[in-house]
PDB file of C-alpha atoms in Angstrom:
ATOM      1  CA  MET A  13    -189.702-126.066 -73.739  1.00 39.00           C
ATOM      2  CA  ASN A  14    -187.654-124.430 -76.514  1.00 39.00           C
ATOM      3  CA  ASN A  15    -184.321-126.155 -77.098  1.00 38.00           C
ATOM      4  CA  LYS A  16    -182.563-122.825 -76.683  1.00 37.00           C
ATOM      5  CA  TYR A  17    -182.653-123.508 -72.914  1.00 38.00           C
ATOM      6  CA  ARG A  18    -180.565-126.637 -73.267  1.00 40.00           C
ATOM      7  CA  SER A  19    -177.090-125.155 -73.182  1.00 40.00           C
ATOM      8  CA  ILE A  20    -177.475-122.863 -70.206  1.00 38.00           C
ATOM      9  CA  ILE A  21    -178.851-125.673 -68.087  1.00 40.00           C
ATOM     10  CA  LEU A  22    -175.885-127.801 -69.078  1.00 39.00           C
ATOM     11  CA  ILE A  23    -173.406-125.083 -68.151  1.00 42.00           C
ATOM     12  CA  PHE A  24    -174.591-124.899 -65.003  1.00 41.00           C
ATOM     13  CA  VAL A  25    -175.532-131.092 -54.695  1.00 32.00           C
ATOM     14  CA  ALA A  26    -171.911-140.608 -32.179  1.00 34.00           C
ATOM     15  CA  ALA A  27    -172.441-141.363 -28.363  1.00 32.00           C
ATOM     16  CA  SER A  28    -169.869-142.232 -25.642  1.00 32.00           C
ATOM     17  CA  PHE A  29    -168.791-145.527 -23.952  1.00 28.00           C
ATOM     18  CA  ALA A  30    -168.373-145.832 -20.191  1.00 31.00           C
ATOM     19  CA  ALA A  31    -167.180-148.809 -18.119  1.00 32.00           C
ATOM     20  CA  CYS A  32    -168.525-149.509 -14.653  1.00 33.00           C
ATOM     21  CA  GLU A  33    -166.011-150.554 -11.975  1.00 36.00           C
ATOM     22  CA  GLY A  34    -166.570-152.433  -8.671  1.00 36.00           C
ATOM     23  CA  THR A  35    -165.709-151.017  -5.268  1.00 35.00           C
ATOM     24  CA  ALA A  36    -162.043-150.725  -4.272  1.00 36.00           C
ATOM     25  CA  GLY A  37    -162.116-153.982  -2.334  1.00 37.00           C
ATOM     26  CA  ASN A  38    -164.182-155.973  -4.817  1.00 37.00           C
ATOM     27  CA  LYS A  39    -162.722-155.067  -8.200  1.00 37.00           C
ATOM     28  CA  PRO A  40    -163.050-158.000 -10.606  1.00 38.00           C
ATOM     29  CA  VAL A  41    -160.063-159.297 -12.492  1.00 39.00           C
ATOM     30  CA  VAL A  42    -160.083-157.619 -15.887  1.00 41.00           C
ATOM     31  CA  ASN A  43    -159.326-159.481 -19.090  1.00 48.00           C
ATOM     32  CA  THR A  44    -157.609-156.705 -21.032  1.00 46.00           C
ATOM     33  CA  ALA A  45    -158.114-158.234 -24.472  1.00 48.00           C
ATOM     34  CA  THR A  46    -161.798-158.876 -23.819  1.00 46.00           C
ATOM     35  CA  SER A  47    -162.348-155.403 -22.394  1.00 50.00           C
ATOM     36  CA  GLN A  48    -160.653-153.783 -25.365  1.00 55.00           C
ATOM     37  CA  ALA A  49    -162.725-155.861 -27.774  1.00 50.00           C
ATOM     38  CA  ASN A  50    -165.911-154.867 -25.974  1.00 52.00           C
ATOM     39  CA  ALA A  51    -164.851-151.223 -26.005  1.00 49.00           C
ATOM     40  CA  ASN A  52    -164.082-151.350 -29.700  1.00 52.00           C
ATOM     41  CA  ALA A  53    -167.461-152.947 -30.405  1.00 47.00           C
ATOM     42  CA  ALA A  54    -169.262-150.318 -28.341  1.00 48.00           C
ATOM     43  CA  ASN A  55    -167.408-147.486 -30.046  1.00 50.00           C
ATOM     44  CA  SER A  56    -168.164-149.023 -33.424  1.00 45.00           C
ATOM     45  CA  ASN A  57    -171.862-149.155 -32.608  1.00 46.00           C
ATOM     46  CA  THR A  58    -172.039-145.601 -31.300  1.00 44.00           C
ATOM     47  CA  THR A  59    -170.107-144.011 -34.161  1.00 49.00           C
ATOM     48  CA  ALA A  60    -171.553-146.076 -37.012  1.00 60.00           C
ATOM     49  CA  LYS A  61    -173.053-144.006 -39.807  1.00 69.00           C
ATOM     50  CA  SER A  62    -176.791-144.047 -40.216  1.00 74.00           C
ATOM     51  CA  ALA A  63    -177.802-145.787 -43.416  1.00 86.00           C
ATOM     52  CA  PRO A  64    -178.625-143.526 -46.380  1.00 89.00           C
ATOM     53  CA  PRO A  65    -182.228-143.623 -47.607  1.00 94.00           C
ATOM     54  CA  THR A  66    -183.117-146.065 -50.345  1.00 96.00           C
ATOM     55  CA  LYS A  67    -184.435-144.864 -53.677  1.00 97.00           C
ATOM     56  CA  GLU A  68    -187.759-146.566 -52.949  1.00 97.00           C
ATOM     57  CA  VAL A  69    -188.187-144.668 -49.666  1.00 97.00           C
ATOM     58  CA  LEU A  70    -187.532-141.259 -51.231  1.00 98.00           C
ATOM     59  CA  VAL A  71    -189.648-141.948 -54.312  1.00 98.00           C
ATOM     60  CA  ALA A  72    -192.600-142.836 -52.066  1.00 98.00           C
ATOM     61  CA  ILE A  73    -192.141-139.629 -50.043  1.00 98.00           C
ATOM     62  CA  GLU A  74    -191.819-137.501 -53.182  1.00 98.00           C
ATOM     63  CA  LYS A  75    -194.866-138.946 -54.930  1.00 98.00           C
ATOM     64  CA  LYS A  76    -196.958-138.369 -51.820  1.00 98.00           C
ATOM     65  CA  ALA A  77    -195.725-134.763 -51.721  1.00 98.00           C
ATOM     66  CA  TRP A  78    -196.794-134.202 -55.329  1.00 98.00           C
ATOM     67  CA  GLU A  79    -200.228-135.622 -54.506  1.00 98.00           C
ATOM     68  CA  ASN A  80    -200.450-133.324 -51.476  1.00 98.00           C
ATOM     69  CA  TRP A  81    -199.444-130.381 -53.674  1.00 97.00           C
ATOM     70  CA  ALA A  82    -202.210-131.214 -56.158  1.00 97.00           C
ATOM     71  CA  ALA A  83    -204.701-131.506 -53.286  1.00 97.00           C
ATOM     72  CA  ARG A  84    -203.411-128.299 -51.625  1.00 97.00           C
ATOM     73  CA  ASN A  85    -202.958-130.385 -48.479  1.00 98.00           C
ATOM     74  CA  GLU A  86    -201.089-128.120 -46.063  1.00 98.00           C
ATOM     75  CA  SER A  87    -200.707-130.714 -43.296  1.00 98.00           C
ATOM     76  CA  GLY A  88    -199.237-133.205 -45.752  1.00 98.00           C
ATOM     77  CA  LEU A  89    -196.782-130.649 -47.088  1.00 98.00           C
ATOM     78  CA  GLU A  90    -195.838-129.649 -43.534  1.00 97.00           C
ATOM     79  CA  GLY A  91    -194.618-133.202 -43.061  1.00 97.00           C
ATOM     80  CA  TYR A  92    -192.701-133.081 -46.353  1.00 98.00           C
ATOM     81  CA  MET A  93    -190.768-129.824 -45.877  1.00 98.00           C
ATOM     82  CA  ALA A  94    -187.796-129.751 -43.524  1.00 98.00           C
ATOM     83  CA  SER A  95    -187.551-126.972 -40.940  1.00 96.00           C
ATOM     84  CA  LYS A  96    -185.183-125.242 -43.392  1.00 95.00           C
ATOM     85  CA  PHE A  97    -186.645-125.461 -46.906  1.00 97.00           C
ATOM     86  CA  VAL A  98    -185.971-123.580 -50.159  1.00 97.00           C
ATOM     87  CA  ASN A  99    -187.952-123.850 -53.377  1.00 97.00           C
ATOM     88  CA  VAL A 100    -186.330-122.678 -56.636  1.00 97.00           C
ATOM     89  CA  GLY A 101    -188.548-122.159 -59.658  1.00 94.00           C
ATOM     90  CA  SER A 102    -189.415-120.086 -62.691  1.00 93.00           C
ATOM     91  CA  ASN A 103    -190.439-117.150 -60.494  1.00 91.00           C
ATOM     92  CA  GLY A 104    -187.302-117.178 -58.312  1.00 93.00           C
ATOM     93  CA  SER A 105    -186.486-118.632 -54.891  1.00 95.00           C
ATOM     94  CA  SER A 106    -188.743-118.867 -51.857  1.00 94.00           C
ATOM     95  CA  ASP A 107    -188.284-119.906 -48.255  1.00 95.00           C
ATOM     96  CA  ARG A 108    -190.473-122.399 -46.399  1.00 96.00           C
ATOM     97  CA  ALA A 109    -193.275-119.978 -45.516  1.00 95.00           C
ATOM     98  CA  ALA A 110    -193.502-118.510 -49.020  1.00 93.00           C
ATOM     99  CA  ALA A 111    -193.316-121.945 -50.637  1.00 95.00           C
ATOM    100  CA  MET A 112    -196.101-123.251 -48.400  1.00 96.00           C
ATOM    101  CA  LYS A 113    -198.316-120.319 -49.335  1.00 94.00           C
ATOM    102  CA  SER A 114    -197.664-120.848 -53.036  1.00 93.00           C
ATOM    103  CA  TRP A 115    -198.082-124.620 -52.916  1.00 95.00           C
ATOM    104  CA  THR A 116    -201.436-124.458 -51.138  1.00 96.00           C
ATOM    105  CA  ASN A 117    -203.010-121.516 -52.989  1.00 93.00           C
ATOM    106  CA  HIS A 118    -202.396-122.447 -56.620  1.00 92.00           C
ATOM    107  CA  LYS A 119    -205.164-123.093 -59.158  1.00 91.00           C
ATOM    108  CA  CYS A 120    -203.706-126.180 -60.811  1.00 94.00           C
ATOM    109  CA  GLU A 121    -204.996-129.657 -61.493  1.00 96.00           C
ATOM    110  CA  MET A 122    -202.711-132.665 -62.025  1.00 97.00           C
ATOM    111  CA  LYS A 123    -203.208-136.234 -63.199  1.00 95.00           C
ATOM    112  CA  ASP A 124    -201.247-139.118 -64.721  1.00 96.00           C
ATOM    113  CA  LEU A 125    -198.175-138.522 -62.530  1.00 98.00           C
ATOM    114  CA  ALA A 126    -195.182-140.778 -63.180  1.00 98.00           C
ATOM    115  CA  PHE A 127    -191.511-140.710 -62.167  1.00 98.00           C
ATOM    116  CA  SER A 128    -188.536-142.163 -64.040  1.00 98.00           C
ATOM    117  CA  ASP A 129    -184.717-142.006 -64.074  1.00 98.00           C
ATOM    118  CA  GLU A 130    -184.625-141.780 -60.279  1.00 98.00           C
ATOM    119  CA  ALA A 131    -181.130-141.662 -58.743  1.00 98.00           C
ATOM    120  CA  VAL A 132    -180.101-141.118 -55.125  1.00 98.00           C
ATOM    121  CA  THR A 133    -176.680-139.917 -53.944  1.00 97.00           C
ATOM    122  CA  GLU A 134    -175.593-139.580 -50.325  1.00 97.00           C
ATOM    123  CA  LEU A 135    -173.924-136.159 -50.007  1.00 97.00           C
ATOM    124  CA  ALA A 136    -173.114-136.518 -46.299  1.00 96.00           C
ATOM    125  CA  GLU A 137    -174.398-138.492 -43.359  1.00 95.00           C
ATOM    126  CA  GLY A 138    -178.065-137.620 -43.046  1.00 96.00           C
ATOM    127  CA  VAL A 139    -178.147-135.732 -46.374  1.00 97.00           C
ATOM    128  CA  ALA A 140    -179.150-137.228 -49.742  1.00 98.00           C
ATOM    129  CA  LEU A 141    -179.793-135.837 -53.231  1.00 98.00           C
ATOM    130  CA  MET A 142    -182.472-137.363 -55.448  1.00 98.00           C
ATOM    131  CA  THR A 143    -182.804-136.500 -59.135  1.00 98.00           C
ATOM    132  CA  PHE A 144    -185.622-137.745 -61.358  1.00 98.00           C
ATOM    133  CA  LYS A 145    -187.863-137.029 -64.322  1.00 98.00           C
ATOM    134  CA  ALA A 146    -191.541-136.302 -63.647  1.00 98.00           C
ATOM    135  CA  THR A 147    -194.278-136.510 -66.267  1.00 98.00           C
ATOM    136  CA  SER A 148    -197.888-135.457 -65.706  1.00 97.00           C
ATOM    137  CA  THR A 149    -200.841-133.702 -67.235  1.00 96.00           C
ATOM    138  CA  MET A 150    -201.028-130.391 -65.421  1.00 95.00           C
ATOM    139  CA  THR A 151    -203.311-127.430 -66.064  1.00 95.00           C
ATOM    140  CA  CYS A 152    -203.081-124.125 -64.175  1.00 92.00           C
ATOM    141  CA  ASP A 153    -205.805-121.550 -64.847  1.00 88.00           C
ATOM    142  CA  GLY A 154    -206.314-123.074 -68.266  1.00 88.00           C
ATOM    143  CA  ASP A 155    -202.605-123.098 -69.143  1.00 91.00           C
ATOM    144  CA  VAL A 156    -201.044-126.496 -69.788  1.00 96.00           C
ATOM    145  CA  GLY A 157    -197.850-126.731 -67.753  1.00 95.00           C
ATOM    146  CA  PRO A 158    -194.549-128.146 -69.013  1.00 96.00           C
ATOM    147  CA  SER A 159    -193.941-131.886 -68.976  1.00 98.00           C
ATOM    148  CA  PRO A 160    -191.667-133.730 -68.506  1.00 98.00           C
ATOM    149  CA  LEU A 161    -189.686-131.949 -65.790  1.00 98.00           C
ATOM    150  CA  ASN A 162    -186.203-132.770 -64.515  1.00 98.00           C
ATOM    151  CA  VAL A 163    -186.209-132.399 -60.743  1.00 98.00           C
ATOM    152  CA  SER A 164    -183.691-132.229 -57.889  1.00 98.00           C
ATOM    153  CA  VAL A 165    -184.549-132.633 -54.211  1.00 98.00           C
ATOM    154  CA  VAL A 166    -182.142-132.613 -51.264  1.00 98.00           C
ATOM    155  CA  TYR A 167    -183.407-134.615 -48.304  1.00 98.00           C
ATOM    156  CA  ALA A 168    -182.166-134.298 -44.736  1.00 97.00           C
ATOM    157  CA  ARG A 169    -182.875-136.552 -41.799  1.00 96.00           C
ATOM    158  CA  GLU A 170    -184.910-134.870 -39.058  1.00 95.00           C
ATOM    159  CA  GLY A 171    -185.462-137.238 -36.166  1.00 93.00           C
ATOM    160  CA  ASP A 172    -186.748-140.485 -37.667  1.00 92.00           C
ATOM    161  CA  ALA A 173    -187.967-138.930 -40.921  1.00 96.00           C
ATOM    162  CA  TRP A 174    -186.429-137.872 -44.210  1.00 98.00           C
ATOM    163  CA  LYS A 175    -187.619-134.396 -45.193  1.00 98.00           C
ATOM    164  CA  ALA A 176    -187.018-132.160 -48.197  1.00 98.00           C
ATOM    165  CA  MET A 177    -184.840-129.115 -47.585  1.00 98.00           C
ATOM    166  CA  TYR A 178    -184.491-128.026 -51.238  1.00 98.00           C
ATOM    167  CA  TYR A 179    -186.563-128.480 -54.414  1.00 98.00           C
ATOM    168  CA  GLN A 180    -185.816-127.308 -57.971  1.00 98.00           C
ATOM    169  CA  GLU A 181    -187.194-128.226 -61.389  1.00 98.00           C
ATOM    170  CA  VAL A 182    -186.607-127.360 -65.030  1.00 97.00           C
ATOM    171  CA  PRO A 183    -188.517-128.437 -68.159  1.00 97.00           C
ATOM    172  CA  ALA A 184    -186.714-131.253 -69.951  1.00 97.00           C
ATOM    173  CA  VAL A 185    -185.551-130.878 -73.537  1.00 93.00           C
ATOM    174  CA  GLY A 186    -188.593-131.418 -75.741  1.00 94.00           C
ATOM    175  CA  ALA A 187    -191.079-130.675 -72.946  1.00 96.00           C
ATOM    176  CA  LYS A 188    -194.559-129.711 -74.049  1.00 96.00           C
ATOM    177  CA  GLY A 189    -196.426-126.859 -72.380  1.00 95.00           C
ATOM    178  CA  GLU A 190    -195.335-123.655 -70.681  1.00 92.00           C
ATOM    179  CA  TYR A 191    -195.565-122.183 -67.199  1.00 91.00           C
ATOM    180  CA  GLY A 192    -198.486-119.827 -66.781  1.00 82.00           C
ATOM    181  CA  PRO A 193    -198.050-116.287 -65.478  1.00 78.00           C
ATOM    182  CA  PRO A 194    -196.926-116.075 -61.840  1.00 74.00           C
ATOM    183  CA  SER A 195    -199.599-115.418 -59.231  1.00 66.00           C
ATOM    184  CA  ALA A 196    -197.494-112.561 -57.838  1.00 65.00           C
ATOM    185  CA  SER A 197    -194.455-110.599 -58.960  1.00 68.00           C
ATOM    186  CA  ALA A 198    -191.193-111.726 -57.409  1.00 70.00           C
ATOM    187  CA  ASN A 199    -189.493-109.262 -55.079  1.00 77.00           C
ATOM    188  CA  LYS A 200    -185.830-109.869 -55.863  1.00 79.00           C
ATOM    189  CA  ASP A 201    -184.661-107.603 -53.049  1.00 77.00           C
ATOM    190  CA  ALA A 202    -186.597-109.638 -50.476  1.00 80.00           C
ATOM    191  CA  GLU A 203    -185.688-113.009 -51.960  1.00 87.00           C
ATOM    192  CA  LEU A 204    -184.469-115.361 -49.194  1.00 92.00           C
ATOM    193  CA  ALA A 205    -184.060-112.265 -47.003  1.00 90.00           C
ATOM    194  CA  GLY A 206    -183.760-114.324 -43.843  1.00 90.00           C
ATOM    195  CA  MET A 207    -180.844-116.330 -45.179  1.00 95.00           C
ATOM    196  CA  GLN A 208    -177.211-115.438 -44.528  1.00 96.00           C
ATOM    197  CA  ALA A 209    -174.808-114.239 -47.190  1.00 96.00           C
ATOM    198  CA  ALA A 210    -172.615-116.919 -48.731  1.00 98.00           C
ATOM    199  CA  PRO A 211    -169.086-117.318 -47.286  1.00 97.00           C
ATOM    200  CA  GLU A 212    -166.561-115.145 -49.091  1.00 97.00           C
ATOM    201  CA  ASP A 213    -164.347-118.032 -50.243  1.00 97.00           C
ATOM    202  CA  ILE A 214    -167.340-119.776 -51.805  1.00 98.00           C
ATOM    203  CA  VAL A 215    -168.479-116.566 -53.520  1.00 98.00           C
ATOM    204  CA  THR A 216    -164.963-116.212 -54.936  1.00 98.00           C
ATOM    205  CA  VAL A 217    -164.980-119.752 -56.317  1.00 98.00           C
ATOM    206  CA  GLU A 218    -168.478-119.420 -57.781  1.00 98.00           C
ATOM    207  CA  LYS A 219    -167.478-116.263 -59.616  1.00 98.00           C
ATOM    208  CA  LYS A 220    -164.319-117.978 -60.886  1.00 98.00           C
ATOM    209  CA  LEU A 221    -166.408-120.792 -62.329  1.00 98.00           C
ATOM    210  CA  TRP A 222    -168.430-118.305 -64.365  1.00 97.00           C
ATOM    211  CA  ASP A 223    -165.351-116.293 -65.355  1.00 97.00           C
ATOM    212  CA  THR A 224    -163.433-119.361 -66.522  1.00 97.00           C
ATOM    213  CA  TRP A 225    -166.460-120.574 -68.476  1.00 95.00           C
ATOM    214  CA  LYS A 226    -166.774-117.156 -70.098  1.00 95.00           C
ATOM    215  CA  ALA A 227    -163.080-117.324 -71.050  1.00 95.00           C
ATOM    216  CA  GLN A 228    -163.488-120.972 -72.093  1.00 93.00           C
ATOM    217  CA  ASP A 229    -160.643-121.808 -69.693  1.00 96.00           C
ATOM    218  CA  ARG A 230    -161.267-125.521 -69.272  1.00 96.00           C
ATOM    219  CA  LYS A 231    -158.419-126.168 -66.807  1.00 97.00           C
ATOM    220  CA  GLY A 232    -159.259-123.172 -64.633  1.00 97.00           C
ATOM    221  CA  PHE A 233    -162.907-124.229 -64.524  1.00 98.00           C
ATOM    222  CA  GLU A 234    -162.278-127.891 -63.730  1.00 98.00           C
ATOM    223  CA  GLU A 235    -160.005-127.251 -60.755  1.00 97.00           C
ATOM    224  CA  HIS A 236    -162.953-125.901 -58.766  1.00 98.00           C
ATOM    225  CA  LEU A 237    -165.117-128.986 -59.296  1.00 98.00           C
ATOM    226  CA  SER A 238    -165.325-132.057 -57.091  1.00 98.00           C
ATOM    227  CA  GLU A 239    -164.602-135.315 -58.894  1.00 97.00           C
ATOM    228  CA  ASN A 240    -168.086-136.406 -57.815  1.00 97.00           C
ATOM    229  CA  ILE A 241    -170.012-133.367 -59.060  1.00 98.00           C
ATOM    230  CA  ILE A 242    -173.590-133.936 -60.195  1.00 98.00           C
ATOM    231  CA  VAL A 243    -175.324-131.484 -62.535  1.00 98.00           C
ATOM    232  CA  ASN A 244    -179.041-131.669 -63.271  1.00 98.00           C
ATOM    233  CA  GLY A 245    -180.694-129.745 -66.074  1.00 95.00           C
ATOM    234  CA  ALA A 246    -182.786-129.863 -69.229  1.00 94.00           C
ATOM    235  CA  THR A 247    -180.997-132.956 -70.520  1.00 93.00           C
ATOM    236  CA  GLY A 248    -181.061-134.684 -67.134  1.00 97.00           C
ATOM    237  CA  ARG A 249    -178.375-135.771 -64.714  1.00 98.00           C
ATOM    238  CA  LEU A 250    -174.714-135.328 -65.748  1.00 98.00           C
ATOM    239  CA  ASP A 251    -171.506-136.559 -64.147  1.00 98.00           C
ATOM    240  CA  LYS A 252    -168.282-134.546 -64.255  1.00 98.00           C
ATOM    241  CA  ALA A 253    -167.085-135.815 -67.648  1.00 97.00           C
ATOM    242  CA  LYS A 254    -170.403-135.084 -69.364  1.00 96.00           C
ATOM    243  CA  TYR A 255    -170.647-131.707 -67.640  1.00 95.00           C
ATOM    244  CA  MET A 256    -167.210-130.668 -68.872  1.00 95.00           C
ATOM    245  CA  THR A 257    -168.130-131.719 -72.401  1.00 93.00           C
ATOM    246  CA  ALA A 258    -171.341-129.702 -72.231  1.00 89.00           C
ATOM    247  CA  ALA A 259    -169.612-126.623 -70.818  1.00 89.00           C
ATOM    248  CA  PHE A 260    -166.682-126.513 -73.231  1.00 91.00           C
ATOM    249  CA  ASP A 261    -167.559-128.422 -76.400  1.00 88.00           C
ATOM    250  CA  SER A 262    -170.602-126.331 -77.332  1.00 81.00           C
ATOM    251  CA  GLU A 263    -168.813-123.486 -79.140  1.00 83.00           C
ATOM    252  CA  CYS A 264    -170.105-120.886 -76.691  1.00 87.00           C
ATOM    253  CA  LYS A 265    -169.486-117.174 -77.074  1.00 91.00           C
ATOM    254  CA  VAL A 266    -170.123-115.312 -73.814  1.00 94.00           C
ATOM    255  CA  ASP A 267    -170.388-111.526 -73.986  1.00 96.00           C
ATOM    256  CA  SER A 268    -171.261-110.824 -70.361  1.00 96.00           C
ATOM    257  CA  VAL A 269    -172.118-112.453 -67.032  1.00 97.00           C
ATOM    258  CA  SER A 270    -173.596-110.701 -64.005  1.00 97.00           C
ATOM    259  CA  LEU A 271    -174.290-112.489 -60.726  1.00 97.00           C
ATOM    260  CA  GLY A 272    -176.696-111.295 -58.049  1.00 95.00           C
ATOM    261  CA  PRO A 273    -176.192-111.524 -54.273  1.00 95.00           C
ATOM    262  CA  MET A 274    -175.478-115.079 -53.107  1.00 97.00           C
ATOM    263  CA  LYS A 275    -177.384-116.477 -50.135  1.00 97.00           C
ATOM    264  CA  SER A 276    -176.351-119.695 -48.417  1.00 97.00           C
ATOM    265  CA  MET A 277    -177.609-122.480 -46.182  1.00 97.00           C
ATOM    266  CA  GLU A 278    -175.410-124.901 -44.254  1.00 96.00           C
ATOM    267  CA  ILE A 279    -176.727-128.402 -44.775  1.00 94.00           C
ATOM    268  CA  SER A 280    -174.017-130.343 -42.947  1.00 93.00           C
ATOM    269  CA  LYS A 281    -170.593-129.776 -41.399  1.00 91.00           C
ATOM    270  CA  ASP A 282    -168.839-129.601 -44.779  1.00 94.00           C
ATOM    271  CA  LEU A 283    -171.724-128.832 -47.163  1.00 97.00           C
ATOM    272  CA  THR A 284    -172.979-125.359 -48.078  1.00 98.00           C
ATOM    273  CA  MET A 285    -175.800-124.657 -50.534  1.00 98.00           C
ATOM    274  CA  VAL A 286    -175.696-121.342 -52.432  1.00 98.00           C
ATOM    275  CA  PHE A 287    -178.596-119.605 -54.243  1.00 98.00           C
ATOM    276  CA  TYR A 288    -178.428-116.596 -56.590  1.00 97.00           C
ATOM    277  CA  ARG A 289    -179.616-115.065 -59.853  1.00 96.00           C
ATOM    278  CA  ALA A 290    -177.455-114.929 -62.973  1.00 97.00           C
ATOM    279  CA  ALA A 291    -177.825-112.630 -65.964  1.00 96.00           C
ATOM    280  CA  VAL A 292    -176.031-113.856 -69.088  1.00 96.00           C
ATOM    281  CA  LYS A 293    -175.601-112.553 -72.611  1.00 96.00           C
ATOM    282  CA  ALA A 294    -174.282-115.508 -74.567  1.00 94.00           C
ATOM    283  CA  ALA A 295    -174.883-117.958 -77.379  1.00 91.00           C
ATOM    284  CA  CYS A 296    -173.827-121.559 -77.811  1.00 86.00           C
ATOM    285  CA  GLY A 297    -173.866-122.651 -81.410  1.00 83.00           C
ATOM    286  CA  LYS A 298    -177.063-121.270 -82.920  1.00 85.00           C
ATOM    287  CA  ASP A 299    -178.849-121.015 -79.572  1.00 86.00           C
ATOM    288  CA  THR A 300    -179.123-117.741 -77.652  1.00 89.00           C
ATOM    289  CA  LEU A 301    -179.072-118.509 -73.968  1.00 90.00           C
ATOM    290  CA  PRO A 302    -181.845-117.374 -71.619  1.00 91.00           C
ATOM    291  CA  PRO A 303    -180.864-113.968 -70.219  1.00 95.00           C
ATOM    292  CA  ASN A 304    -181.921-114.678 -66.627  1.00 95.00           C
ATOM    293  CA  SER A 305    -181.724-117.777 -64.475  1.00 96.00           C
ATOM    294  CA  MET A 306    -181.828-119.017 -60.889  1.00 97.00           C
ATOM    295  CA  ALA A 307    -178.743-121.018 -59.923  1.00 98.00           C
ATOM    296  CA  THR A 308    -178.046-123.414 -57.065  1.00 98.00           C
ATOM    297  CA  THR A 309    -174.618-124.803 -56.206  1.00 98.00           C
ATOM    298  CA  ILE A 310    -173.631-127.104 -53.359  1.00 98.00           C
ATOM    299  CA  TYR A 311    -170.059-126.837 -52.135  1.00 98.00           C
ATOM    300  CA  LYS A 312    -168.195-129.508 -50.206  1.00 98.00           C
ATOM    301  CA  ARG A 313    -165.014-128.634 -48.351  1.00 96.00           C
ATOM    302  CA  GLU A 314    -162.308-131.057 -49.438  1.00 95.00           C
ATOM    303  CA  ASN A 315    -159.220-130.606 -47.261  1.00 93.00           C
ATOM    304  CA  GLY A 316    -160.664-127.244 -46.323  1.00 93.00           C
ATOM    305  CA  VAL A 317    -161.060-126.092 -49.934  1.00 96.00           C
ATOM    306  CA  PRO A 318    -164.603-125.526 -51.291  1.00 98.00           C
ATOM    307  CA  LYS A 319    -165.352-127.628 -54.366  1.00 98.00           C
ATOM    308  CA  ALA A 320    -168.607-127.599 -56.318  1.00 98.00           C
ATOM    309  CA  ILE A 321    -170.320-130.963 -55.871  1.00 98.00           C
ATOM    310  CA  TYR A 322    -173.740-130.097 -57.354  1.00 98.00           C
ATOM    311  CA  PHE A 323    -175.182-127.505 -59.743  1.00 98.00           C
ATOM    312  CA  MET A 324    -178.581-126.719 -61.257  1.00 98.00           C
ATOM    313  CA  GLU A 325    -180.176-123.681 -62.849  1.00 96.00           C
ATOM    314  CA  ASN A 326    -183.463-122.814 -64.491  1.00 96.00           C
ATOM    315  CA  PRO A 327    -184.675-119.847 -66.567  1.00 95.00           C
ATOM    316  CA  VAL A 328    -186.700-117.218 -64.717  1.00 93.00           C
ATOM    317  CA  ARG A 329    -189.364-115.024 -66.245  1.00 83.00           C
ATOM    318  CA  ASN A 330    -188.422-111.736 -64.609  1.00 67.00           C
TER     319      ASN A 330
END
């Protein structure tokens, strides 16, 4: 992967309690303190949060999914993908059906798979983000694919299982190899056609983030970020401080920014994931930024106000 991609990736994741009573003539004497303690304990049990997944659990699921991808194992991938699933890659975004078709009809071979730098963050109850670096030897129709890759996956709990509802990757800085030509041309007009448009207040904030970056308005940009924002890109996982440094200490000159239609998916009560294409004419230092990219932002409503809590983007070929 050419280091010119580095900057753009840096710029931009209860039940109820009931008491049984005796008949009117046989009511037992009630110990109020004991009853209240029992009620509190019951309420505590029924409203307790489910435990977030461990890193080991998600790593095992993810490695098995990669093996199923290499084997074109549709039944295995069916168990990996959540009922709502979005894949974001170098050819654009695809929903569950399109991703399944692509993942089971490729002509790639993979070996020597290894993960590193795994980190898991609970975004909400029943929702977790895992970021990691994946290295492998991958060949697709004779083309050697990029390695290593920096990857993000959002997992959601469905019943008793953790399943992936979003996957995105980008070649790491210094990656060797290139993506081969896509098997089919992306239809941008039909991209995520079944998904709803992003809420207007989130669209407004997302545009402000790009506008304030273009103007190099550090304060205006930062006010729309959650303190806990995570950014994943060519250089790996960044916290808020490192993200701000990357976005505003790179001597960027931005001539123009154009954002495509934003589609969204609700992933919990207060979390909304947004997908869109961005066209940018800009340079940071001596590096010209890729002109087209796919971007994903997760917003969390904090006191009713949407704040960006996760961001990732990758260059697209069309």
